Amino acid sequence: MKKRLFVILFIFLGMRLFAFEKKSITNYFNDYLYELLMDRASGILMGNIDFLDSNISDFDLAKLSNQDLRILRNAIYARHGNIFSSNDLTEYFSKFEWYKPTKKVNDSELTEFELNLIKRILIFETRDESKNTIKLEQTTGVWHSMIIMAAGWSNRFVFYSDNKLDYIFSQMRSLPIASEFHGEYEVKGNVLIFYVNEITYNDYTPIYKLIATDDLRDIESNRNCITFKNPLIFKFPIKTFEVKKAFYTKRDDNGGYEIYSDDSLHYDEEPLFYGGYMELGSFKYYRVREDTDKRY
């Protein structure tokens, strides 16, 4: 009995220590700063392969040309010592000391994280502005990256009737430096081109002590914006676009959600929402609000 109580107490204390682990605010700040700078993918192209272990955002990928995306994708194989059949790739990676070609690398040798990044990069490589232009109609509203809102808003695009476009970052971050991107958009071929002319961000009062994640929200911040004379340009591939649909969901075998829009399969079941559905970049977005004033 005493042994069991000791084990329970040990687990409880371990959970408490983990929950209240503290570290320098500089570490937190640096993690979220890349969300604003969007330069991890560019860093990899310059030879910093440590960034391959980091979160590469869709905005990181949307900044790159299709040619650079090809190099980025193959950097994953180069890191493992792949021998390339393409001379241009061999020449490119030979500039870096870490590239030691020893074998042909198979996908089975890559991690799940690496395979997922390759899959996302390939989606962006499908961009083709010379294709017949996809017509985005009745887009006005809030397009959310999750079907269901849990503790708050996740990442979302806000389309306006005058081709204005906002991207608003998730509310569920501990230290949200990047807040909103503002600009305009156009569609060429299967590509949505986002011209960002203003970024809203938060700067924080310096704190020279260790701090727990739960306390980050209490740090004072000031809301500022950066305006660009020449806009930042991001190009997202459009894979799927549907409007005026009734969407239904159910749990899939992996604990996630499957989406259905076929009314004949549901009879009297109430839909989750009526709206739009778009695969933009490597994520899916759902028009959960038609009123752009309800974006917060």
Short mmCIF file of N, CA and C in Angstrom, two decimals, residues 107-256:
data_model
loop_
_atom_site.label_atom_id
_atom_site.label_comp_id
_atom_site.label_asym_id
_atom_site.label_seq_id
_atom_site.Cartn_x
_atom_site.Cartn_y
_atom_site.Cartn_z
N ASP A 107 12.63 6.50 -49.37
CA ASP A 107 11.67 7.14 -48.46
C ASP A 107 11.52 6.37 -47.15
N SER A 108 11.74 5.07 -47.20
CA SER A 108 11.62 4.25 -45.99
C SER A 108 12.66 4.63 -44.94
N GLU A 109 13.70 5.34 -45.35
CA GLU A 109 14.75 5.77 -44.42
C GLU A 109 14.45 7.11 -43.79
N LEU A 110 13.40 7.77 -44.24
CA LEU A 110 13.06 9.09 -43.74
C LEU A 110 12.08 8.99 -42.58
N THR A 111 12.07 10.02 -41.75
CA THR A 111 11.14 10.06 -40.62
C THR A 111 9.76 10.48 -41.10
N GLU A 112 8.77 10.24 -40.29
CA GLU A 112 7.41 10.66 -40.62
C GLU A 112 7.33 12.17 -40.77
N PHE A 113 8.09 12.89 -39.92
CA PHE A 113 8.12 14.35 -39.98
C PHE A 113 8.66 14.80 -41.34
N GLU A 114 9.74 14.16 -41.81
CA GLU A 114 10.34 14.51 -43.10
C GLU A 114 9.41 14.18 -44.26
N LEU A 115 8.77 13.02 -44.19
CA LEU A 115 7.85 12.62 -45.25
C LEU A 115 6.67 13.58 -45.36
N ASN A 116 6.19 14.05 -44.21
CA ASN A 116 5.07 15.00 -44.22
C ASN A 116 5.49 16.33 -44.84
N LEU A 117 6.72 16.77 -44.55
CA LEU A 117 7.21 18.02 -45.14
C LEU A 117 7.35 17.86 -46.65
N ILE A 118 7.84 16.72 -47.12
CA ILE A 118 7.95 16.47 -48.55
C ILE A 118 6.57 16.53 -49.20
N LYS A 119 5.59 15.92 -48.56
CA LYS A 119 4.21 15.93 -49.08
C LYS A 119 3.68 17.36 -49.20
N ARG A 120 3.96 18.18 -48.20
CA ARG A 120 3.48 19.56 -48.23
C ARG A 120 4.19 20.37 -49.31
N ILE A 121 5.49 20.15 -49.47
CA ILE A 121 6.24 20.87 -50.50
C ILE A 121 5.72 20.50 -51.89
N LEU A 122 5.45 19.21 -52.10
CA LEU A 122 4.93 18.76 -53.39
C LEU A 122 3.60 19.43 -53.73
N ILE A 123 2.78 19.68 -52.73
CA ILE A 123 1.51 20.39 -52.95
C ILE A 123 1.79 21.78 -53.52
N PHE A 124 2.77 22.47 -52.95
CA PHE A 124 3.11 23.81 -53.43
C PHE A 124 3.75 23.78 -54.81
N GLU A 125 4.40 22.68 -55.13
CA GLU A 125 5.03 22.56 -56.45
C GLU A 125 4.00 22.37 -57.57
N THR A 126 2.74 22.15 -57.21
CA THR A 126 1.69 22.02 -58.24
C THR A 126 1.23 23.39 -58.74
N ARG A 127 1.75 24.48 -58.18
CA ARG A 127 1.32 25.81 -58.61
C ARG A 127 1.63 26.01 -60.09
N ASP A 128 0.65 26.51 -60.80
CA ASP A 128 0.84 26.76 -62.23
C ASP A 128 -0.06 27.93 -62.64
N GLU A 129 0.53 29.08 -62.80
CA GLU A 129 -0.24 30.28 -63.14
C GLU A 129 -0.70 30.28 -64.59
N SER A 130 -0.19 29.35 -65.41
CA SER A 130 -0.57 29.30 -66.83
C SER A 130 -1.84 28.46 -67.05
N LYS A 131 -2.31 27.77 -66.02
CA LYS A 131 -3.53 26.98 -66.15
C LYS A 131 -4.75 27.89 -66.26
N ASN A 132 -5.89 27.29 -66.63
CA ASN A 132 -7.14 28.05 -66.60
C ASN A 132 -7.38 28.53 -65.18
N THR A 133 -7.69 29.79 -65.03
CA THR A 133 -7.82 30.39 -63.70
C THR A 133 -9.05 29.87 -62.96
N ILE A 134 -8.82 29.42 -61.75
CA ILE A 134 -9.91 28.96 -60.89
C ILE A 134 -10.73 30.16 -60.44
N LYS A 135 -12.03 30.08 -60.57
CA LYS A 135 -12.90 31.19 -60.17
C LYS A 135 -13.30 31.00 -58.71
N LEU A 136 -12.90 31.94 -57.88
CA LEU A 136 -13.32 31.94 -56.48
C LEU A 136 -14.52 32.87 -56.35
N GLU A 137 -15.70 32.28 -56.23
CA GLU A 137 -16.93 33.05 -56.13
C GLU A 137 -17.53 32.88 -54.73
N GLN A 138 -18.20 33.93 -54.28
CA GLN A 138 -18.85 33.92 -52.97
C GLN A 138 -17.86 33.53 -51.87
N THR A 139 -16.71 34.15 -51.91
CA THR A 139 -15.68 33.85 -50.92
C THR A 139 -15.77 34.71 -49.67
N THR A 140 -16.53 35.80 -49.72
CA THR A 140 -16.57 36.74 -48.60
C THR A 140 -16.93 36.02 -47.30
N GLY A 141 -16.08 36.20 -46.31
CA GLY A 141 -16.32 35.57 -45.02
C GLY A 141 -15.04 35.13 -44.35
N VAL A 142 -15.22 34.40 -43.27
CA VAL A 142 -14.10 33.92 -42.46
C VAL A 142 -13.89 32.44 -42.76
N TRP A 143 -12.68 32.12 -43.22
CA TRP A 143 -12.32 30.75 -43.57
C TRP A 143 -11.36 30.22 -42.52
N HIS A 144 -11.87 29.31 -41.73
CA HIS A 144 -11.17 28.82 -40.53
C HIS A 144 -10.44 27.52 -40.83
N SER A 145 -9.27 27.33 -40.21
CA SER A 145 -8.48 26.13 -40.49
C SER A 145 -8.94 24.90 -39.70
N MET A 146 -9.99 25.05 -38.93
CA MET A 146 -10.56 23.91 -38.20
C MET A 146 -12.06 23.89 -38.41
N ILE A 147 -12.62 22.70 -38.40
CA ILE A 147 -14.07 22.56 -38.57
C ILE A 147 -14.80 23.09 -37.35
N ILE A 148 -14.26 22.75 -36.20
CA ILE A 148 -14.91 23.09 -34.93
C ILE A 148 -14.00 24.00 -34.14
N MET A 149 -14.55 25.08 -33.59
CA MET A 149 -13.79 25.98 -32.75
C MET A 149 -13.81 25.44 -31.32
N ALA A 150 -12.63 25.24 -30.76
CA ALA A 150 -12.53 24.70 -29.40
C ALA A 150 -12.37 25.86 -28.40
N ALA A 151 -11.14 26.09 -27.95
CA ALA A 151 -10.90 27.12 -26.94
C ALA A 151 -10.91 28.53 -27.53
N GLY A 152 -10.82 28.63 -28.84
CA GLY A 152 -10.80 29.93 -29.49
C GLY A 152 -10.53 29.77 -30.97
N TRP A 153 -10.35 30.90 -31.64
CA TRP A 153 -10.08 30.88 -33.07
C TRP A 153 -8.72 30.26 -33.34
N SER A 154 -8.65 29.47 -34.40
CA SER A 154 -7.37 29.01 -34.91
C SER A 154 -6.97 29.93 -36.07
N ASN A 155 -5.97 29.55 -36.87
CA ASN A 155 -5.56 30.37 -38.01
C ASN A 155 -6.71 30.49 -39.01
N ARG A 156 -6.83 31.65 -39.65
CA ARG A 156 -7.94 31.86 -40.56
C ARG A 156 -7.63 32.94 -41.59
N PHE A 157 -8.20 32.75 -42.77
CA PHE A 157 -8.20 33.78 -43.80
C PHE A 157 -9.53 34.51 -43.74
N VAL A 158 -9.51 35.81 -44.00
CA VAL A 158 -10.74 36.59 -44.09
C VAL A 158 -10.77 37.24 -45.47
N PHE A 159 -11.73 36.79 -46.28
CA PHE A 159 -11.90 37.32 -47.64
C PHE A 159 -12.96 38.43 -47.61
N TYR A 160 -12.65 39.54 -48.28
CA TYR A 160 -13.59 40.66 -48.39
C TYR A 160 -14.06 40.79 -49.83
N SER A 161 -15.16 41.49 -50.02
CA SER A 161 -15.78 41.59 -51.34
C SER A 161 -14.94 42.38 -52.33
N ASP A 162 -14.03 43.22 -51.86
CA ASP A 162 -13.23 44.07 -52.75
C ASP A 162 -11.83 43.51 -52.98
N ASN A 163 -11.69 42.18 -52.86
CA ASN A 163 -10.41 41.49 -53.05
C ASN A 163 -9.37 41.81 -51.97
N LYS A 164 -9.83 42.38 -50.88
CA LYS A 164 -8.95 42.52 -49.72
C LYS A 164 -8.88 41.16 -49.02
N LEU A 165 -7.75 40.91 -48.37
CA LEU A 165 -7.56 39.63 -47.71
C LEU A 165 -6.74 39.82 -46.44
N ASP A 166 -7.20 39.19 -45.38
CA ASP A 166 -6.45 39.17 -44.12
C ASP A 166 -6.11 37.73 -43.77
N TYR A 167 -5.01 37.57 -43.08
CA TYR A 167 -4.70 36.29 -42.44
C TYR A 167 -4.51 36.58 -40.96
N ILE A 168 -5.29 35.92 -40.12
CA ILE A 168 -5.24 36.17 -38.67
C ILE A 168 -4.74 34.91 -37.98
N PHE A 169 -3.70 35.07 -37.18
CA PHE A 169 -3.10 33.92 -36.50
C PHE A 169 -3.96 33.44 -35.34
N SER A 170 -3.73 32.21 -34.98
CA SER A 170 -4.49 31.56 -33.91
C SER A 170 -4.44 32.33 -32.60
N GLN A 171 -5.56 32.33 -31.90
CA GLN A 171 -5.62 32.92 -30.56
C GLN A 171 -5.01 32.00 -29.50
N MET A 172 -4.74 30.77 -29.87
CA MET A 172 -4.36 29.77 -28.88
C MET A 172 -2.84 29.60 -28.78
N ARG A 173 -2.11 30.69 -29.00
CA ARG A 173 -0.65 30.65 -28.85
C ARG A 173 -0.26 31.34 -27.56
N SER A 174 0.85 30.91 -26.98
CA SER A 174 1.27 31.45 -25.69
C SER A 174 1.87 32.83 -25.81
N LEU A 175 2.60 33.08 -26.89
CA LEU A 175 3.29 34.36 -27.04
C LEU A 175 3.13 34.82 -28.49
N PRO A 176 1.96 35.33 -28.84
CA PRO A 176 1.66 35.65 -30.24
C PRO A 176 2.35 36.93 -30.72
N ILE A 177 3.51 36.79 -31.34
CA ILE A 177 4.20 37.96 -31.89
C ILE A 177 3.52 38.38 -33.18
N ALA A 178 3.50 37.49 -34.18
CA ALA A 178 2.75 37.77 -35.41
C ALA A 178 1.26 37.72 -35.09
N SER A 179 0.53 38.71 -35.52
CA SER A 179 -0.90 38.78 -35.21
C SER A 179 -1.77 38.70 -36.46
N GLU A 180 -1.51 39.59 -37.43
CA GLU A 180 -2.35 39.61 -38.63
C GLU A 180 -1.53 40.07 -39.84
N PHE A 181 -1.87 39.51 -40.99
CA PHE A 181 -1.35 39.99 -42.27
C PHE A 181 -2.51 40.64 -43.02
N HIS A 182 -2.26 41.80 -43.61
CA HIS A 182 -3.30 42.51 -44.34
C HIS A 182 -2.84 42.79 -45.77
N GLY A 183 -3.75 42.64 -46.73
CA GLY A 183 -3.36 42.93 -48.10
C GLY A 183 -4.48 42.67 -49.08
N GLU A 184 -4.09 42.31 -50.29
CA GLU A 184 -5.03 42.04 -51.36
C GLU A 184 -4.65 40.72 -52.03
N TYR A 185 -5.56 40.19 -52.84
CA TYR A 185 -5.26 38.93 -53.51
C TYR A 185 -5.79 38.93 -54.93
N GLU A 186 -5.19 38.08 -55.73
CA GLU A 186 -5.71 37.75 -57.05
C GLU A 186 -5.45 36.28 -57.31
N VAL A 187 -6.15 35.72 -58.30
CA VAL A 187 -5.97 34.32 -58.64
C VAL A 187 -5.49 34.23 -60.08
N LYS A 188 -4.39 33.48 -60.27
CA LYS A 188 -3.88 33.19 -61.60
C LYS A 188 -3.68 31.68 -61.71
N GLY A 189 -4.33 31.07 -62.69
CA GLY A 189 -4.25 29.62 -62.79
C GLY A 189 -4.82 28.96 -61.55
N ASN A 190 -4.03 28.10 -60.92
CA ASN A 190 -4.48 27.46 -59.68
C ASN A 190 -3.77 28.06 -58.47
N VAL A 191 -3.40 29.33 -58.59
CA VAL A 191 -2.60 29.99 -57.56
C VAL A 191 -3.32 31.22 -57.00
N LEU A 192 -3.45 31.24 -55.67
CA LEU A 192 -3.92 32.45 -54.99
C LEU A 192 -2.69 33.25 -54.59
N ILE A 193 -2.58 34.47 -55.10
CA ILE A 193 -1.44 35.33 -54.83
C ILE A 193 -1.85 36.36 -53.79
N PHE A 194 -1.20 36.33 -52.65
CA PHE A 194 -1.51 37.20 -51.51
C PHE A 194 -0.44 38.28 -51.42
N TYR A 195 -0.85 39.54 -51.67
CA TYR A 195 0.07 40.67 -51.59
C TYR A 195 -0.09 41.31 -50.20
N VAL A 196 0.85 41.08 -49.34
CA VAL A 196 0.76 41.59 -47.97
C VAL A 196 1.45 42.95 -47.89
N ASN A 197 0.67 43.97 -47.56
CA ASN A 197 1.25 45.31 -47.44
C ASN A 197 1.33 45.82 -46.00
N GLU A 198 0.80 45.02 -45.07
CA GLU A 198 0.87 45.44 -43.66
C GLU A 198 0.84 44.20 -42.76
N ILE A 199 1.69 44.20 -41.76
CA ILE A 199 1.71 43.14 -40.76
C ILE A 199 1.46 43.75 -39.39
N THR A 200 0.49 43.22 -38.69
CA THR A 200 0.24 43.63 -37.31
C THR A 200 0.95 42.65 -36.38
N TYR A 201 1.68 43.18 -35.42
CA TYR A 201 2.44 42.31 -34.52
C TYR A 201 2.39 42.87 -33.10
N ASN A 202 2.80 42.05 -32.16
CA ASN A 202 2.86 42.44 -30.75
C ASN A 202 4.31 42.47 -30.31
N ASP A 203 4.72 43.56 -29.65
CA ASP A 203 6.03 43.54 -29.00
C ASP A 203 5.81 43.52 -27.49
N TYR A 204 6.78 42.96 -26.79
CA TYR A 204 6.59 42.63 -25.38
C TYR A 204 7.59 43.33 -24.49
N THR A 205 7.13 43.65 -23.28
CA THR A 205 8.01 44.24 -22.28
C THR A 205 9.03 43.19 -21.83
N PRO A 206 10.32 43.51 -21.89
CA PRO A 206 11.34 42.51 -21.51
C PRO A 206 11.17 42.05 -20.07
N ILE A 207 11.35 40.77 -19.86
CA ILE A 207 11.32 40.18 -18.51
C ILE A 207 12.58 39.36 -18.33
N TYR A 208 13.35 39.71 -17.32
CA TYR A 208 14.65 39.07 -17.12
C TYR A 208 14.56 38.01 -16.02
N LYS A 209 13.76 36.99 -16.31
CA LYS A 209 13.61 35.89 -15.37
C LYS A 209 13.03 34.69 -16.11
N LEU A 210 13.12 33.54 -15.49
CA LEU A 210 12.48 32.36 -16.05
C LEU A 210 10.98 32.46 -15.85
N ILE A 211 10.23 31.93 -16.79
CA ILE A 211 8.78 32.08 -16.72
C ILE A 211 8.11 30.82 -17.24
N ALA A 212 6.98 30.47 -16.65
CA ALA A 212 6.23 29.28 -17.07
C ALA A 212 5.33 29.64 -18.25
N THR A 213 5.03 28.63 -19.06
CA THR A 213 4.20 28.85 -20.25
C THR A 213 2.85 29.46 -19.89
N ASP A 214 2.27 29.01 -18.79
CA ASP A 214 0.95 29.51 -18.39
C ASP A 214 0.96 31.00 -18.07
N ASP A 215 2.12 31.55 -17.76
CA ASP A 215 2.20 32.96 -17.38
C ASP A 215 2.50 33.88 -18.55
N LEU A 216 2.72 33.32 -19.74
CA LEU A 216 3.10 34.16 -20.87
C LEU A 216 2.00 35.14 -21.27
N ARG A 217 0.75 34.72 -21.10
CA ARG A 217 -0.37 35.58 -21.50
C ARG A 217 -0.47 36.84 -20.65
N ASP A 218 0.17 36.83 -19.48
CA ASP A 218 0.09 37.99 -18.58
C ASP A 218 1.15 39.05 -18.87
N ILE A 219 2.04 38.77 -19.82
CA ILE A 219 3.09 39.73 -20.14
C ILE A 219 2.50 40.89 -20.93
N GLU A 220 2.88 42.11 -20.55
CA GLU A 220 2.37 43.29 -21.23
C GLU A 220 2.91 43.35 -22.66
N SER A 221 2.05 43.75 -23.58
CA SER A 221 2.46 43.86 -24.97
C SER A 221 1.85 45.10 -25.60
N ASN A 222 2.48 45.54 -26.68
CA ASN A 222 1.97 46.67 -27.44
C ASN A 222 1.70 46.22 -28.86
N ARG A 223 0.59 46.65 -29.40
CA ARG A 223 0.19 46.27 -30.76
C ARG A 223 0.75 47.29 -31.74
N ASN A 224 1.53 46.82 -32.69
CA ASN A 224 2.15 47.69 -33.68
C ASN A 224 1.94 47.12 -35.07
N CYS A 225 2.32 47.87 -36.08
CA CYS A 225 2.21 47.36 -37.44
C CYS A 225 3.40 47.81 -38.28
N ILE A 226 3.72 47.00 -39.27
CA ILE A 226 4.76 47.30 -40.25
C ILE A 226 4.06 47.45 -41.59
N THR A 227 4.33 48.56 -42.27
CA THR A 227 3.75 48.80 -43.60
C THR A 227 4.86 48.71 -44.65
N PHE A 228 4.57 48.03 -45.75
CA PHE A 228 5.57 47.82 -46.79
C PHE A 228 5.25 48.66 -48.02
N LYS A 229 6.29 49.34 -48.53
CA LYS A 229 6.13 50.08 -49.78
C LYS A 229 5.91 49.10 -50.92
N ASN A 230 6.71 48.05 -50.93
CA ASN A 230 6.54 46.96 -51.89
C ASN A 230 6.03 45.76 -51.12
N PRO A 231 4.87 45.22 -51.51
CA PRO A 231 4.26 44.16 -50.71
C PRO A 231 5.07 42.87 -50.70
N LEU A 232 4.91 42.10 -49.62
CA LEU A 232 5.41 40.74 -49.59
C LEU A 232 4.46 39.89 -50.42
N ILE A 233 5.00 38.96 -51.18
CA ILE A 233 4.16 38.17 -52.08
C ILE A 233 4.22 36.70 -51.68
N PHE A 234 3.05 36.12 -51.45
CA PHE A 234 2.92 34.72 -51.09
C PHE A 234 2.01 34.04 -52.10
N LYS A 235 2.43 32.86 -52.57
CA LYS A 235 1.65 32.16 -53.59
C LYS A 235 1.22 30.79 -53.08
N PHE A 236 -0.09 30.62 -52.95
CA PHE A 236 -0.67 29.39 -52.42
C PHE A 236 -1.38 28.62 -53.53
N PRO A 237 -1.13 27.32 -53.63
CA PRO A 237 -1.89 26.52 -54.60
C PRO A 237 -3.32 26.28 -54.10
N ILE A 238 -4.26 26.34 -55.02
CA ILE A 238 -5.66 26.03 -54.71
C ILE A 238 -5.96 24.65 -55.26
N LYS A 239 -6.30 23.73 -54.39
CA LYS A 239 -6.59 22.37 -54.83
C LYS A 239 -8.09 22.16 -54.98
N THR A 240 -8.86 22.58 -53.99
CA THR A 240 -10.31 22.36 -53.99
C THR A 240 -11.01 23.62 -53.54
N PHE A 241 -12.15 23.92 -54.18
CA PHE A 241 -12.95 25.07 -53.75
C PHE A 241 -14.42 24.76 -53.97
N GLU A 242 -15.20 24.84 -52.91
CA GLU A 242 -16.64 24.58 -52.99
C GLU A 242 -17.38 25.60 -52.12
N VAL A 243 -18.55 26.03 -52.58
CA VAL A 243 -19.39 26.93 -51.79
C VAL A 243 -20.81 26.39 -51.78
N LYS A 244 -21.61 26.99 -50.89
CA LYS A 244 -23.02 26.61 -50.76
C LYS A 244 -23.18 25.12 -50.51
N LYS A 245 -22.47 24.63 -49.54
CA LYS A 245 -22.54 23.23 -49.18
C LYS A 245 -22.97 23.08 -47.73
N ALA A 246 -23.69 22.00 -47.46
CA ALA A 246 -23.98 21.64 -46.08
C ALA A 246 -22.93 20.62 -45.65
N PHE A 247 -22.23 20.91 -44.59
CA PHE A 247 -21.13 20.05 -44.17
C PHE A 247 -21.49 19.27 -42.91
N TYR A 248 -21.18 17.98 -42.97
CA TYR A 248 -21.41 17.07 -41.86
C TYR A 248 -20.06 16.47 -41.46
N THR A 249 -19.95 16.08 -40.22
CA THR A 249 -18.70 15.46 -39.78
C THR A 249 -18.98 14.23 -38.94
N LYS A 250 -17.99 13.35 -38.93
CA LYS A 250 -18.02 12.22 -38.01
C LYS A 250 -16.58 11.82 -37.73
N ARG A 251 -16.38 11.13 -36.64
CA ARG A 251 -15.04 10.69 -36.26
C ARG A 251 -14.53 9.63 -37.23
N ASP A 252 -13.25 9.75 -37.60
CA ASP A 252 -12.66 8.71 -38.42
C ASP A 252 -11.93 7.70 -37.53
N ASP A 253 -11.29 6.73 -38.13
CA ASP A 253 -10.65 5.66 -37.37
C ASP A 253 -9.46 6.14 -36.56
N ASN A 254 -8.92 7.31 -36.91
CA ASN A 254 -7.74 7.84 -36.22
C ASN A 254 -8.09 8.87 -35.15
N GLY A 255 -9.36 9.04 -34.88
CA GLY A 255 -9.78 10.00 -33.86
C GLY A 255 -9.97 11.41 -34.38
N GLY A 256 -9.73 11.62 -35.69
CA GLY A 256 -9.95 12.93 -36.27
C GLY A 256 -11.36 13.04 -36.84
#
